[in-house]
Short mmCIF file of C-alpha atoms in Angstrom, two decimals:
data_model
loop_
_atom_site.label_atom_id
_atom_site.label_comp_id
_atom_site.label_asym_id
_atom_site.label_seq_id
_atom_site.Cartn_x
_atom_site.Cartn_y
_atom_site.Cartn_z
CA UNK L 29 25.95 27.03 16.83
CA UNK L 30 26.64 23.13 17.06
CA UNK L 31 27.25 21.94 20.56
CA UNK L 32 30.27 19.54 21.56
CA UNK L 33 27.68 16.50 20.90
CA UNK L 34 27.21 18.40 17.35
CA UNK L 35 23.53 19.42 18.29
CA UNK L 36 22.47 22.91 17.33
CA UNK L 37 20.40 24.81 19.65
CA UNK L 38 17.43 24.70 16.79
CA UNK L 39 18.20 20.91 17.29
CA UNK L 40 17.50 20.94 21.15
CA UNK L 41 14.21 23.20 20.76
CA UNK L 42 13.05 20.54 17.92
CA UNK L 43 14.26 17.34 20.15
CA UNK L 44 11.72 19.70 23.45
CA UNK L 45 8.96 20.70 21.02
CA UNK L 46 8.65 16.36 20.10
CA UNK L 47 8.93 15.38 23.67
CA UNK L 48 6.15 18.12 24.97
CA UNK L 49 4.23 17.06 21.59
CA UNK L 50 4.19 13.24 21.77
CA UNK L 51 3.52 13.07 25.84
CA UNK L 52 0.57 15.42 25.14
CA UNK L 53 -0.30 12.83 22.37
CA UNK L 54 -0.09 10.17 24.02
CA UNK L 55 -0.93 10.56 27.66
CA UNK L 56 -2.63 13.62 27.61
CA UNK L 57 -4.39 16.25 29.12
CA UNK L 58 -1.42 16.81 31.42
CA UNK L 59 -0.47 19.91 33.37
CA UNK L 60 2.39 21.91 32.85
CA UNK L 61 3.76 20.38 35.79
CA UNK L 62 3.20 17.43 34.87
CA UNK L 63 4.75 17.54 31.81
CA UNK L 64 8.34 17.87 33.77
CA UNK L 65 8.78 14.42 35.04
CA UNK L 66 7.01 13.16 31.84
CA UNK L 67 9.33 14.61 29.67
CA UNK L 68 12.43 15.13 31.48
CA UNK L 69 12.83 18.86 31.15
CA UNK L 70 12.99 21.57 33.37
CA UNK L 71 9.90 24.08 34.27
CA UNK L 72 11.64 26.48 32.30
CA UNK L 73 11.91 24.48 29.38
CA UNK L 74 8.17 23.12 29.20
CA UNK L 75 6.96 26.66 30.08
CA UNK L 76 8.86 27.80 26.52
CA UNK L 77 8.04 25.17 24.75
CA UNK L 78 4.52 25.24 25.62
CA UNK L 79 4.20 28.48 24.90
CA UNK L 80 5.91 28.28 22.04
CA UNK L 81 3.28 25.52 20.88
CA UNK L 82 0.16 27.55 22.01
CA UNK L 83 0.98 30.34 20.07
CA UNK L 84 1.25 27.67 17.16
CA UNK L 85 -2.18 26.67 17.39
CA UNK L 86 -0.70 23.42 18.33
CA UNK L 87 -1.62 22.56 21.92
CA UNK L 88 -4.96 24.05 23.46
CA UNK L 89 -5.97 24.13 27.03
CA UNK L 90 -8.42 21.37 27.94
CA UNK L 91 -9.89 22.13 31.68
CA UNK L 92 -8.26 22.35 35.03
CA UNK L 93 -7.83 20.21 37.85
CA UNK L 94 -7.28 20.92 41.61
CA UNK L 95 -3.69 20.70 42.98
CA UNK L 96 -2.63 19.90 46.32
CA UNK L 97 -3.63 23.12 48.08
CA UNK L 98 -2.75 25.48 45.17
CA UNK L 99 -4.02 27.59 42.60
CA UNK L 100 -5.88 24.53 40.11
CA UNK L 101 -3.34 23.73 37.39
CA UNK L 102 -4.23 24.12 33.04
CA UNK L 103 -4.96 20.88 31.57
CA UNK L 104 -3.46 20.91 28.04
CA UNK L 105 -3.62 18.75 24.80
CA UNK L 106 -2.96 18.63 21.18
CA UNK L 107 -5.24 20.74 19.23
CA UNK L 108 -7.31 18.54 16.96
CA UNK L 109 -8.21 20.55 14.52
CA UNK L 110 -4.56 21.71 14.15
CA UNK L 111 -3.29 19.66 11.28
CA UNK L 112 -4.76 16.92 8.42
CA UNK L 113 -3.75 13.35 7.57
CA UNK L 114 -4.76 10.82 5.00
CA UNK L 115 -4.54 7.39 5.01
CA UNK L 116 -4.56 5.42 1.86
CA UNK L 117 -4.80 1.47 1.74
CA UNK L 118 -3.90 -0.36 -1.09
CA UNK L 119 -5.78 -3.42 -0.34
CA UNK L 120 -6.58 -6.80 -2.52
CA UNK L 121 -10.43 -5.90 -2.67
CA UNK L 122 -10.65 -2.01 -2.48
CA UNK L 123 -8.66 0.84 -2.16
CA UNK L 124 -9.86 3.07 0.73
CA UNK L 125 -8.36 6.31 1.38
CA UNK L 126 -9.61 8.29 5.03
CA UNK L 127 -8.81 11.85 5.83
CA UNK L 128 -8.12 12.04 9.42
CA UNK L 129 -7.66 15.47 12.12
CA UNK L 130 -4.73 15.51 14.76
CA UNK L 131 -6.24 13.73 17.00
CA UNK L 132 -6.87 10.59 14.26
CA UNK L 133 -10.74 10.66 14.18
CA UNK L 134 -11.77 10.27 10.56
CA UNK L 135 -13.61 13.03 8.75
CA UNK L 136 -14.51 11.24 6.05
CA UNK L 137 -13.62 8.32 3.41
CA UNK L 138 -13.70 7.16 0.19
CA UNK L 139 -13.46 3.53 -1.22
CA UNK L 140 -13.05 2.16 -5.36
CA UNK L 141 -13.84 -1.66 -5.00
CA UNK L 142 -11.30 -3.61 -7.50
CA UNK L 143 -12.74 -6.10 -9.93
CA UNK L 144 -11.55 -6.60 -12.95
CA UNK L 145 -8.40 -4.74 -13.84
CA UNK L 146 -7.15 -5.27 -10.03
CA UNK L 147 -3.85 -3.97 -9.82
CA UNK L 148 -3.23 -1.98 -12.98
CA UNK L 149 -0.97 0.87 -11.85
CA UNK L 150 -2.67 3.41 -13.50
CA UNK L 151 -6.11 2.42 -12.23
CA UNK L 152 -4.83 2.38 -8.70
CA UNK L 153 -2.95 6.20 -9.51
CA UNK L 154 -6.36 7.59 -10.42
CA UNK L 155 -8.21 5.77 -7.33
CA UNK L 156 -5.70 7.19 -5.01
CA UNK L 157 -5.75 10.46 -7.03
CA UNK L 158 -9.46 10.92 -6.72
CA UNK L 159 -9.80 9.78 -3.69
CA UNK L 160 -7.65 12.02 -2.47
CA UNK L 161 -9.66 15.33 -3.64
CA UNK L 162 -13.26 13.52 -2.80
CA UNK L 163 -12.15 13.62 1.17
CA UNK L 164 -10.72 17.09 1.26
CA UNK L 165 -13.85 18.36 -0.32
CA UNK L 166 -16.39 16.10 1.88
CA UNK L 167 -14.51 17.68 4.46
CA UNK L 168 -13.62 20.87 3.03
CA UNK L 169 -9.90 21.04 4.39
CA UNK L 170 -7.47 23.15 1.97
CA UNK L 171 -4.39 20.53 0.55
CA UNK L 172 -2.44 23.40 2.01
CA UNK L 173 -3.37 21.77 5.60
CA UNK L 174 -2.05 18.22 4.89
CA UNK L 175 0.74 17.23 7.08
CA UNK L 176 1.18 14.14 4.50
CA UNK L 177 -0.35 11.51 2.63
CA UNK L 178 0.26 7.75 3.77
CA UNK L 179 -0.11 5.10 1.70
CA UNK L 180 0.45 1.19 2.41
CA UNK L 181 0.77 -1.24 -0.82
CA UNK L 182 1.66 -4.88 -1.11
CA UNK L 183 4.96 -5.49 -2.20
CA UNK L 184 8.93 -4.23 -0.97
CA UNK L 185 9.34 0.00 -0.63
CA UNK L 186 12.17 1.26 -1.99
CA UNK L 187 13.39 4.68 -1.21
CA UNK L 188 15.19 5.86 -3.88
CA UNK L 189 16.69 10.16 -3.97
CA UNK L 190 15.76 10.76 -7.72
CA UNK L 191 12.80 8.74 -7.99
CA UNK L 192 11.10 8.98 -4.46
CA UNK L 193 9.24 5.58 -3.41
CA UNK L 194 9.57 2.57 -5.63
CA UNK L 195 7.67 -0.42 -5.17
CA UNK L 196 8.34 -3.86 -6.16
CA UNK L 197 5.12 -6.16 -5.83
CA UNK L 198 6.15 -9.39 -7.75
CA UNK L 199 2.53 -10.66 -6.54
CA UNK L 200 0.69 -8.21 -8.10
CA UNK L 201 2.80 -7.85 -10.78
CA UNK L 202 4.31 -4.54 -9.79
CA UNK L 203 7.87 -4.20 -11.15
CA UNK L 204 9.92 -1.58 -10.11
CA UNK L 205 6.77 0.97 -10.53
CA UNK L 206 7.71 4.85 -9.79
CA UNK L 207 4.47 5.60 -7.33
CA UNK L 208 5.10 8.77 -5.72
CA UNK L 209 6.61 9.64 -9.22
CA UNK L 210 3.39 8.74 -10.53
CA UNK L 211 1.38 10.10 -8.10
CA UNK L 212 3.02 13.04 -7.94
CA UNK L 213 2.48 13.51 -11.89
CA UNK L 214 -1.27 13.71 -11.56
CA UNK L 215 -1.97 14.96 -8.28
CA UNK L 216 -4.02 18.05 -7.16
CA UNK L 217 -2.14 18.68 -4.23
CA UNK L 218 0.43 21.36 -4.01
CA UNK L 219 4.68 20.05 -4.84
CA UNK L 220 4.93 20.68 -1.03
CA UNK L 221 3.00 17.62 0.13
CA UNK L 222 4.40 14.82 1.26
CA UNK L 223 4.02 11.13 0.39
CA UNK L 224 5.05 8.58 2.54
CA UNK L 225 4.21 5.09 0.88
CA UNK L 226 4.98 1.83 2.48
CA UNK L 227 4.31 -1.76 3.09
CA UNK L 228 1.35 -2.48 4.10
CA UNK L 229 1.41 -4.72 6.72
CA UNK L 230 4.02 -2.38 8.50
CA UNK L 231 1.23 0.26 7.95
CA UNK L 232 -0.75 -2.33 9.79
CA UNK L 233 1.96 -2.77 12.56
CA UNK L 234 2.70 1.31 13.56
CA UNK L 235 -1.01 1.15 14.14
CA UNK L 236 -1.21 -1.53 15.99
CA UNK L 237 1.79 -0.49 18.32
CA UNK L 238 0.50 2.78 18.97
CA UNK L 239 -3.43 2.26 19.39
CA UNK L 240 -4.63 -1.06 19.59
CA UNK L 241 -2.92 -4.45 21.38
CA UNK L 242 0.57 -3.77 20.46
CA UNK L 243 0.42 -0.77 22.89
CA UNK L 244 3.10 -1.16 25.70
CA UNK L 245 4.61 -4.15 24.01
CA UNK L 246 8.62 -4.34 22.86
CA UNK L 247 8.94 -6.99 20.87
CA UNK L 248 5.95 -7.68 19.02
CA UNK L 249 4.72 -9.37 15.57
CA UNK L 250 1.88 -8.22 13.61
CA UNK L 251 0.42 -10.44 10.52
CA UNK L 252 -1.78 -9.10 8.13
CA UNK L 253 -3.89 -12.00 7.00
CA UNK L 254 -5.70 -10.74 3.62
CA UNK L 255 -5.38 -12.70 0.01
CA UNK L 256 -2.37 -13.24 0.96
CA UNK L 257 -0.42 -12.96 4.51
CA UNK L 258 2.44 -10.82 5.61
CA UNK L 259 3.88 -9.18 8.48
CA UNK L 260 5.59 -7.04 10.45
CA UNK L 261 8.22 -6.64 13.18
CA UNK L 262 8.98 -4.29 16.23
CA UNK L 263 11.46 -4.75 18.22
CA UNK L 264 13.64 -2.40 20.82
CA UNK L 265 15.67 -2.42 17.33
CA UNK L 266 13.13 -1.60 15.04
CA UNK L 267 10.72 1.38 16.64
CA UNK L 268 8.88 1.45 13.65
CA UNK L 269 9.10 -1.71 12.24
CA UNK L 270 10.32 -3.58 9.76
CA UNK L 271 7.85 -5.17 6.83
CA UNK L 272 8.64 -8.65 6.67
CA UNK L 273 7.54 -11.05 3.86
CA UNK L 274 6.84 -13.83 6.01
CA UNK L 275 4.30 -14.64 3.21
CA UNK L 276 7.08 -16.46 1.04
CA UNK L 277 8.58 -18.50 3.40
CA UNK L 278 8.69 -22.31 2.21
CA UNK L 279 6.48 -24.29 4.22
CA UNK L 280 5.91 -27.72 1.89
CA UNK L 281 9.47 -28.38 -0.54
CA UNK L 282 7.72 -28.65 -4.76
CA UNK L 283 4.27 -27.58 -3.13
CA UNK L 284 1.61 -25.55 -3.95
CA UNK L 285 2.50 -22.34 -6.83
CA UNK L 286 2.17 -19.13 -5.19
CA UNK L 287 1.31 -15.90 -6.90
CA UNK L 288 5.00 -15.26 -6.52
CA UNK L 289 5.83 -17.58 -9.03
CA UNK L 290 7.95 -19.95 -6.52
CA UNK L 291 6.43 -23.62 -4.98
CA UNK L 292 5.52 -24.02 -1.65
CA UNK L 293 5.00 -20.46 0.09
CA UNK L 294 3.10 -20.10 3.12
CA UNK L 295 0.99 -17.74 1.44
CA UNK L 296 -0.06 -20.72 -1.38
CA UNK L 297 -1.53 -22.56 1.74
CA UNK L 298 -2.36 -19.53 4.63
CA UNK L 299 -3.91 -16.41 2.16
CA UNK L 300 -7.11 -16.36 1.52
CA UNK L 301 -7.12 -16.31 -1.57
CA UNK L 302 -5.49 -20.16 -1.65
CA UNK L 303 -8.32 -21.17 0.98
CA UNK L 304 -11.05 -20.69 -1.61
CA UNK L 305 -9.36 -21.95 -4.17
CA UNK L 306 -8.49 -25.36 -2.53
CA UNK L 307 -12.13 -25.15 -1.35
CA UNK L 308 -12.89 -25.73 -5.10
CA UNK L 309 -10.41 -27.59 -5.86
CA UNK L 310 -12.26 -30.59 -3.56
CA UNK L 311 -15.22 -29.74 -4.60
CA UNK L 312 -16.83 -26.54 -2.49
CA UNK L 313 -18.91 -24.33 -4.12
CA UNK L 314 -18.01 -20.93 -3.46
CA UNK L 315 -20.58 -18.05 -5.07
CA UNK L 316 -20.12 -16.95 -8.37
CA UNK L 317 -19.08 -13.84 -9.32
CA UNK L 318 -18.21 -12.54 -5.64
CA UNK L 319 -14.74 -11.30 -4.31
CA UNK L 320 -13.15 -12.83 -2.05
CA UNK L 321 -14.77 -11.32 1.04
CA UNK L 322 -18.09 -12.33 0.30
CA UNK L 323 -16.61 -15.78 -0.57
CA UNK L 324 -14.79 -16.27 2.48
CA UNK L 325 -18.00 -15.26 4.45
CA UNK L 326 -19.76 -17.78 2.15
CA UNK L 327 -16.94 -20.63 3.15
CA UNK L 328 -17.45 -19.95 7.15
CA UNK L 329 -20.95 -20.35 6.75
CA UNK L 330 -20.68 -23.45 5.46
CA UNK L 331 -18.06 -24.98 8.00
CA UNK L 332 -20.00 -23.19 10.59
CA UNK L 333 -23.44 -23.21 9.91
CA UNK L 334 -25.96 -21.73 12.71
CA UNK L 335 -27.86 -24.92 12.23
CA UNK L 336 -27.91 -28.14 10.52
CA UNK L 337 -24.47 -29.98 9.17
CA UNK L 338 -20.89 -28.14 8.59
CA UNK L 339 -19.76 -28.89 4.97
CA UNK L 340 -17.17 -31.35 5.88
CA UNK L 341 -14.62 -29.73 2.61
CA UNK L 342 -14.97 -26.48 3.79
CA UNK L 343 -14.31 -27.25 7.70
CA UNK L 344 -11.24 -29.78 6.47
CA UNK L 345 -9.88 -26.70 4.22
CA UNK L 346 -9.71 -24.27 7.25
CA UNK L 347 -8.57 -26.82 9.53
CA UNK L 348 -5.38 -27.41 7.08
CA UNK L 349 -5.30 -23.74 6.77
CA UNK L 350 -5.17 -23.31 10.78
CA UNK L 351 -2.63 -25.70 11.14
CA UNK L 352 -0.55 -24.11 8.31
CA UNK L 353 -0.62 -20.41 9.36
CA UNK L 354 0.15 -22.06 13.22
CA UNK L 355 3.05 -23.51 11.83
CA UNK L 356 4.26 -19.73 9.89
CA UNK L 357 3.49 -18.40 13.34
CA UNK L 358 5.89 -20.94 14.67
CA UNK L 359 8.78 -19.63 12.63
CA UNK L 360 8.31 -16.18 14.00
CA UNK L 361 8.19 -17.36 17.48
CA UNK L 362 11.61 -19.14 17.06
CA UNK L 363 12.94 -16.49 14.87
CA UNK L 364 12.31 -13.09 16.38
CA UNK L 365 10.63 -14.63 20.38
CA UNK L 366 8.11 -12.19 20.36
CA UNK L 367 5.93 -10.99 23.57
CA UNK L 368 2.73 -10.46 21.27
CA UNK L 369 1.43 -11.51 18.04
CA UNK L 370 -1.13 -9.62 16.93
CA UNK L 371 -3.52 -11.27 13.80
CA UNK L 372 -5.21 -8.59 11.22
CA UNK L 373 -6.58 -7.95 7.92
CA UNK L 374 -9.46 -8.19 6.43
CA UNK L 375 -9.40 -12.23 6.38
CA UNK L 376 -8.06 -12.75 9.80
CA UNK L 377 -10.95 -10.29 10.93
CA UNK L 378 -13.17 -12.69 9.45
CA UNK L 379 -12.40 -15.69 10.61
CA UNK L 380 -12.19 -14.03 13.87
CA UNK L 381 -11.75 -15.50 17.54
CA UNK L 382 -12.98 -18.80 16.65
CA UNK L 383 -10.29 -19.61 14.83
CA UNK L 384 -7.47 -18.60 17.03
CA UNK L 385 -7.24 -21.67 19.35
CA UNK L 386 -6.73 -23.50 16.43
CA UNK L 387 -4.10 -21.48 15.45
CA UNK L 388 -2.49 -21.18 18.70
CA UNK L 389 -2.49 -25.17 19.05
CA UNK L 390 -0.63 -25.42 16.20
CA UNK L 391 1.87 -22.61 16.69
CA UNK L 392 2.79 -23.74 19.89
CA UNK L 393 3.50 -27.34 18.91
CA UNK L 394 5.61 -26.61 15.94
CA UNK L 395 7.60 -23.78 17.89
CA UNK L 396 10.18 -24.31 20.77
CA UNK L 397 9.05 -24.63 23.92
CA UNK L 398 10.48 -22.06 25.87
CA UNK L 399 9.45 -18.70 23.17
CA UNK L 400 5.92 -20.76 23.02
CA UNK L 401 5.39 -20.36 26.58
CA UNK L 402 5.94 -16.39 26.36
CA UNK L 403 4.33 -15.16 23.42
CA UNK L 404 0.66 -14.23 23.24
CA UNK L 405 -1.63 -14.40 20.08
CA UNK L 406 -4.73 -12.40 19.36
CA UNK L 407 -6.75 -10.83 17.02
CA UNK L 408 -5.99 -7.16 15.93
CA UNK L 409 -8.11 -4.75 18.30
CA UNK L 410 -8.66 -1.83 15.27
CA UNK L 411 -10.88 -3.68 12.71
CA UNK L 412 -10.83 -3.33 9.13
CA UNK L 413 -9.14 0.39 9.04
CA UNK L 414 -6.25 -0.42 10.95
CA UNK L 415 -4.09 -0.19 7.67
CA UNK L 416 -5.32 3.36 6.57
CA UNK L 417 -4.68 3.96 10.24
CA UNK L 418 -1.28 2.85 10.34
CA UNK L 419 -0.52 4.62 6.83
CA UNK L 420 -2.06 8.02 8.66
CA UNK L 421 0.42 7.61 11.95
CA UNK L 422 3.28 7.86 8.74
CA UNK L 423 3.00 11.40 8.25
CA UNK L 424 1.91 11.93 12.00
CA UNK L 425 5.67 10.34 13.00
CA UNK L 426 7.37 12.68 10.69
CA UNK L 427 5.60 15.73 11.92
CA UNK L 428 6.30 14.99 15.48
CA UNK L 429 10.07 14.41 14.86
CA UNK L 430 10.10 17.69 13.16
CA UNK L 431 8.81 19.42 16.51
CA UNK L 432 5.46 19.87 15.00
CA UNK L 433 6.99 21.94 12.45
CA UNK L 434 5.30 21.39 8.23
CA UNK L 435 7.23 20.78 5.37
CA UNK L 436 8.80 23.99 4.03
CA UNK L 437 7.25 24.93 0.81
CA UNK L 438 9.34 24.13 -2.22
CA UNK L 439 11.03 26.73 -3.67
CA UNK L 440 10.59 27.52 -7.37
CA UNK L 441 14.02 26.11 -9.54
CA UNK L 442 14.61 23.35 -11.64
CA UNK L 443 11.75 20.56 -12.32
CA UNK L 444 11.06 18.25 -9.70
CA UNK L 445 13.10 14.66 -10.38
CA UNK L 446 10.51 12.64 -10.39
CA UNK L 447 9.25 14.38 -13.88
CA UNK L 448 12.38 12.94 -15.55
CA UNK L 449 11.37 9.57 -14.28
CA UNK L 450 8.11 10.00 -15.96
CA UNK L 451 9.94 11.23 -19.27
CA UNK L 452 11.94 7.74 -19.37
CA UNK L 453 8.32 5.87 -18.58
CA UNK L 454 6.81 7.72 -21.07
CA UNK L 455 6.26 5.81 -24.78
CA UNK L 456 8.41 7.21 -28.01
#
């Protein structure tokens, strides 16, 4: 029965069993009394729900502690062991995929370096696919457990109701590619999982904003800073963020050729995979037959060495670069005014604290004066995982805002869409 605000009363006991849940998530162990003020519902209400998610297996007690002259009150917390993530990155250098408990602490990982064939779809499928059934069985938790599989990739997300997730990556030469379709063709895992696939620097972002030094911020920018750079927003707007690619902004009119295909892109000048090559481009030497993260380490080295003289190219190249990804920071400070920007990825992890007051020179002399004085900029605080993180917290989210409820299995009927869009894919 729908109430005058067109809630049903299963709505209000999901909307209770989310509040209890996330509190206990986030600020827990509380008390039961606690939990009133903290979630705004009656004694009643958290004593139903609570027991409601007890008998679950969804919230365990977790100690006691004295009240004020009273009986000592329950401690309680979200059970870790009471439901499975994994978090898949789609990265320039590796795909890593981590299976993760409730609670987010990883039970084990897998990573398939790419070299040669890089971003060829169905080389990525069968990394993700693989990776995938390696975890479970390291850690030897049924697919049936799974709340969801998260997955961040470079490129636009397109959420499509016949085809599920689409992805358009016009810098790795994705075009309109079918993942979860394709995913879903080969996977191991029962119809009933879920995939939720998404950009990855808003991957990057949730994590950010819910573990590391986006915490307690409501306006913030993230920037992943990898081959090439994007970024994401959250605002009081955008609770989850929004992926933006900041990475193709025009920073220098018939410039530089980006890996888009357009002139003059930030990312032709800030990623890292433009740093290395301008480094050879005036003459550095970076090591042969590397990837890029052993390159870049090889670059720092040589602007920074522990002792005798910096290569003057490769200290001139990341100067250029600092005042170039300053000046991209810029445009978000004008554009969105952001308390916080928070630097990640793989390259900005790199290149690490000693960069940043380069960076922060430059960003606050090509932005206006006023957001300049209120915005902060650091580095990341979650290290090289943060993305698989971030892709984990996607099917975390969803569980929460279904009251801690799993998907419902799918009932046997017609094929699944997503097989047609394989028929259309597939050669005659």
């Amino acid at each position: 029965m729908a109430g005058r605000n067109g809630r049903t009363v299963r709505d209000l006991r999901r909307a209770n069993r989310t509040a209890v849940l996330q509190r206990l998530y986030f600020d827990g162990p509380l008390s039961r009394f606690e939990l009133g003020p903290a979630t705004g519902l009656s004694s009643g209400s958290v004593s139903n729900v609570v027991a409601d998610l007890v008998a679950d297996g969804l919230v365990e007690e977790a100690g006691s502690v004295d009240s004020d002259g009273g009986r000592p009150r329950t401690l309680l917390r979200v059970a870790p062991g009471s439901g499975h993530m994994i978090g898949v990155d789609v990265g320039e250098t590796r795909v890593r995929i981590e299976l993760f408990d409730l609670a987010l602490t990883e039970l084990a990982r897998a990573e398939r370096p790419l070299e040669h064939q890089r971003y060829d779809v169905e080389v990525i499928v069968g990394h993700i696919r693989d990776g995938i059934t390696e975890v479970l069985a390291a850690a030897d938790v049924p697919p049936e457990q799974l709340l969801g599989v998260g997955i961040g990739v470079p490129g636009i997300v397109e959420r499509t109701p016949d085809r599920g997730a689409v992805v358009h990556g016009q810098t790795i030469g994705w075009d309109t590619v079918p993942l979860e379709a394709l995913l879903r063709s080969t996977s191991r895992l029962p119809e009933s999982a879920a995939y939720f696939i998404d950009n990855g620097a808003k991957t990057l972002g949730q994590a950010e904003m819910w573990f590391g030094g986006g915490r307690g911020a409501h306006n913030a920018v993230v920037v992943l800073f990898g081959s090439g750079v994007g970024a994401c927003l959250v605002t009081h707007d955008v609770d989850h963020g929004r992926p933006v690619e900041w990475g193709h902004l025009t920073v220098r009119v018939r410039g530089r050729r980006c890996r888009c295909g357009a002139l003059g892109c930030l990312e032709a000048y800030a990623g890292a995979e433009s740093l290395l090559e301008r480094w050879r481009e005036e003459g550095g030497q970076p090591p042969e037959g590397t990837d890029e993260e052993t390159a870049l380490t090889a670059m720092l080295a040589a602007a920074y060495p522990s002792e005798g003289a910096a290569d003057p190219v490769a200290l001139a190249v990341l100067e250029e670069t600092a005042e170039y990804l300053g000046a991209g920071l810029s445009d978000l400070i004008n554009l969105f005014q952001p308390e916080r920007i928070l630097i990640g990825g793989w390259a900005g992890l790199q290149l690490g604290a000693g960069f940043l007051p380069a960076v922060r020179r430059h960003a606050v002399a090509y932005a206006l004066r006023y957001p300049a004085e209120k915005v902060t900029i650091e580095l990341g605080r979650l290290g090289p995982d943060a993305v698989t993180v971030g892709a984990a917290v996607l099917p975390l989210a969803d569980f929460f805002a279904r009251g801690g409820r799993r998907p419902e299995p799918v009932p046997e009927g017609p094929p699944p869409a997503w097989r047609a869009v394989l028929e259309e894919r597939a050669p005659h």
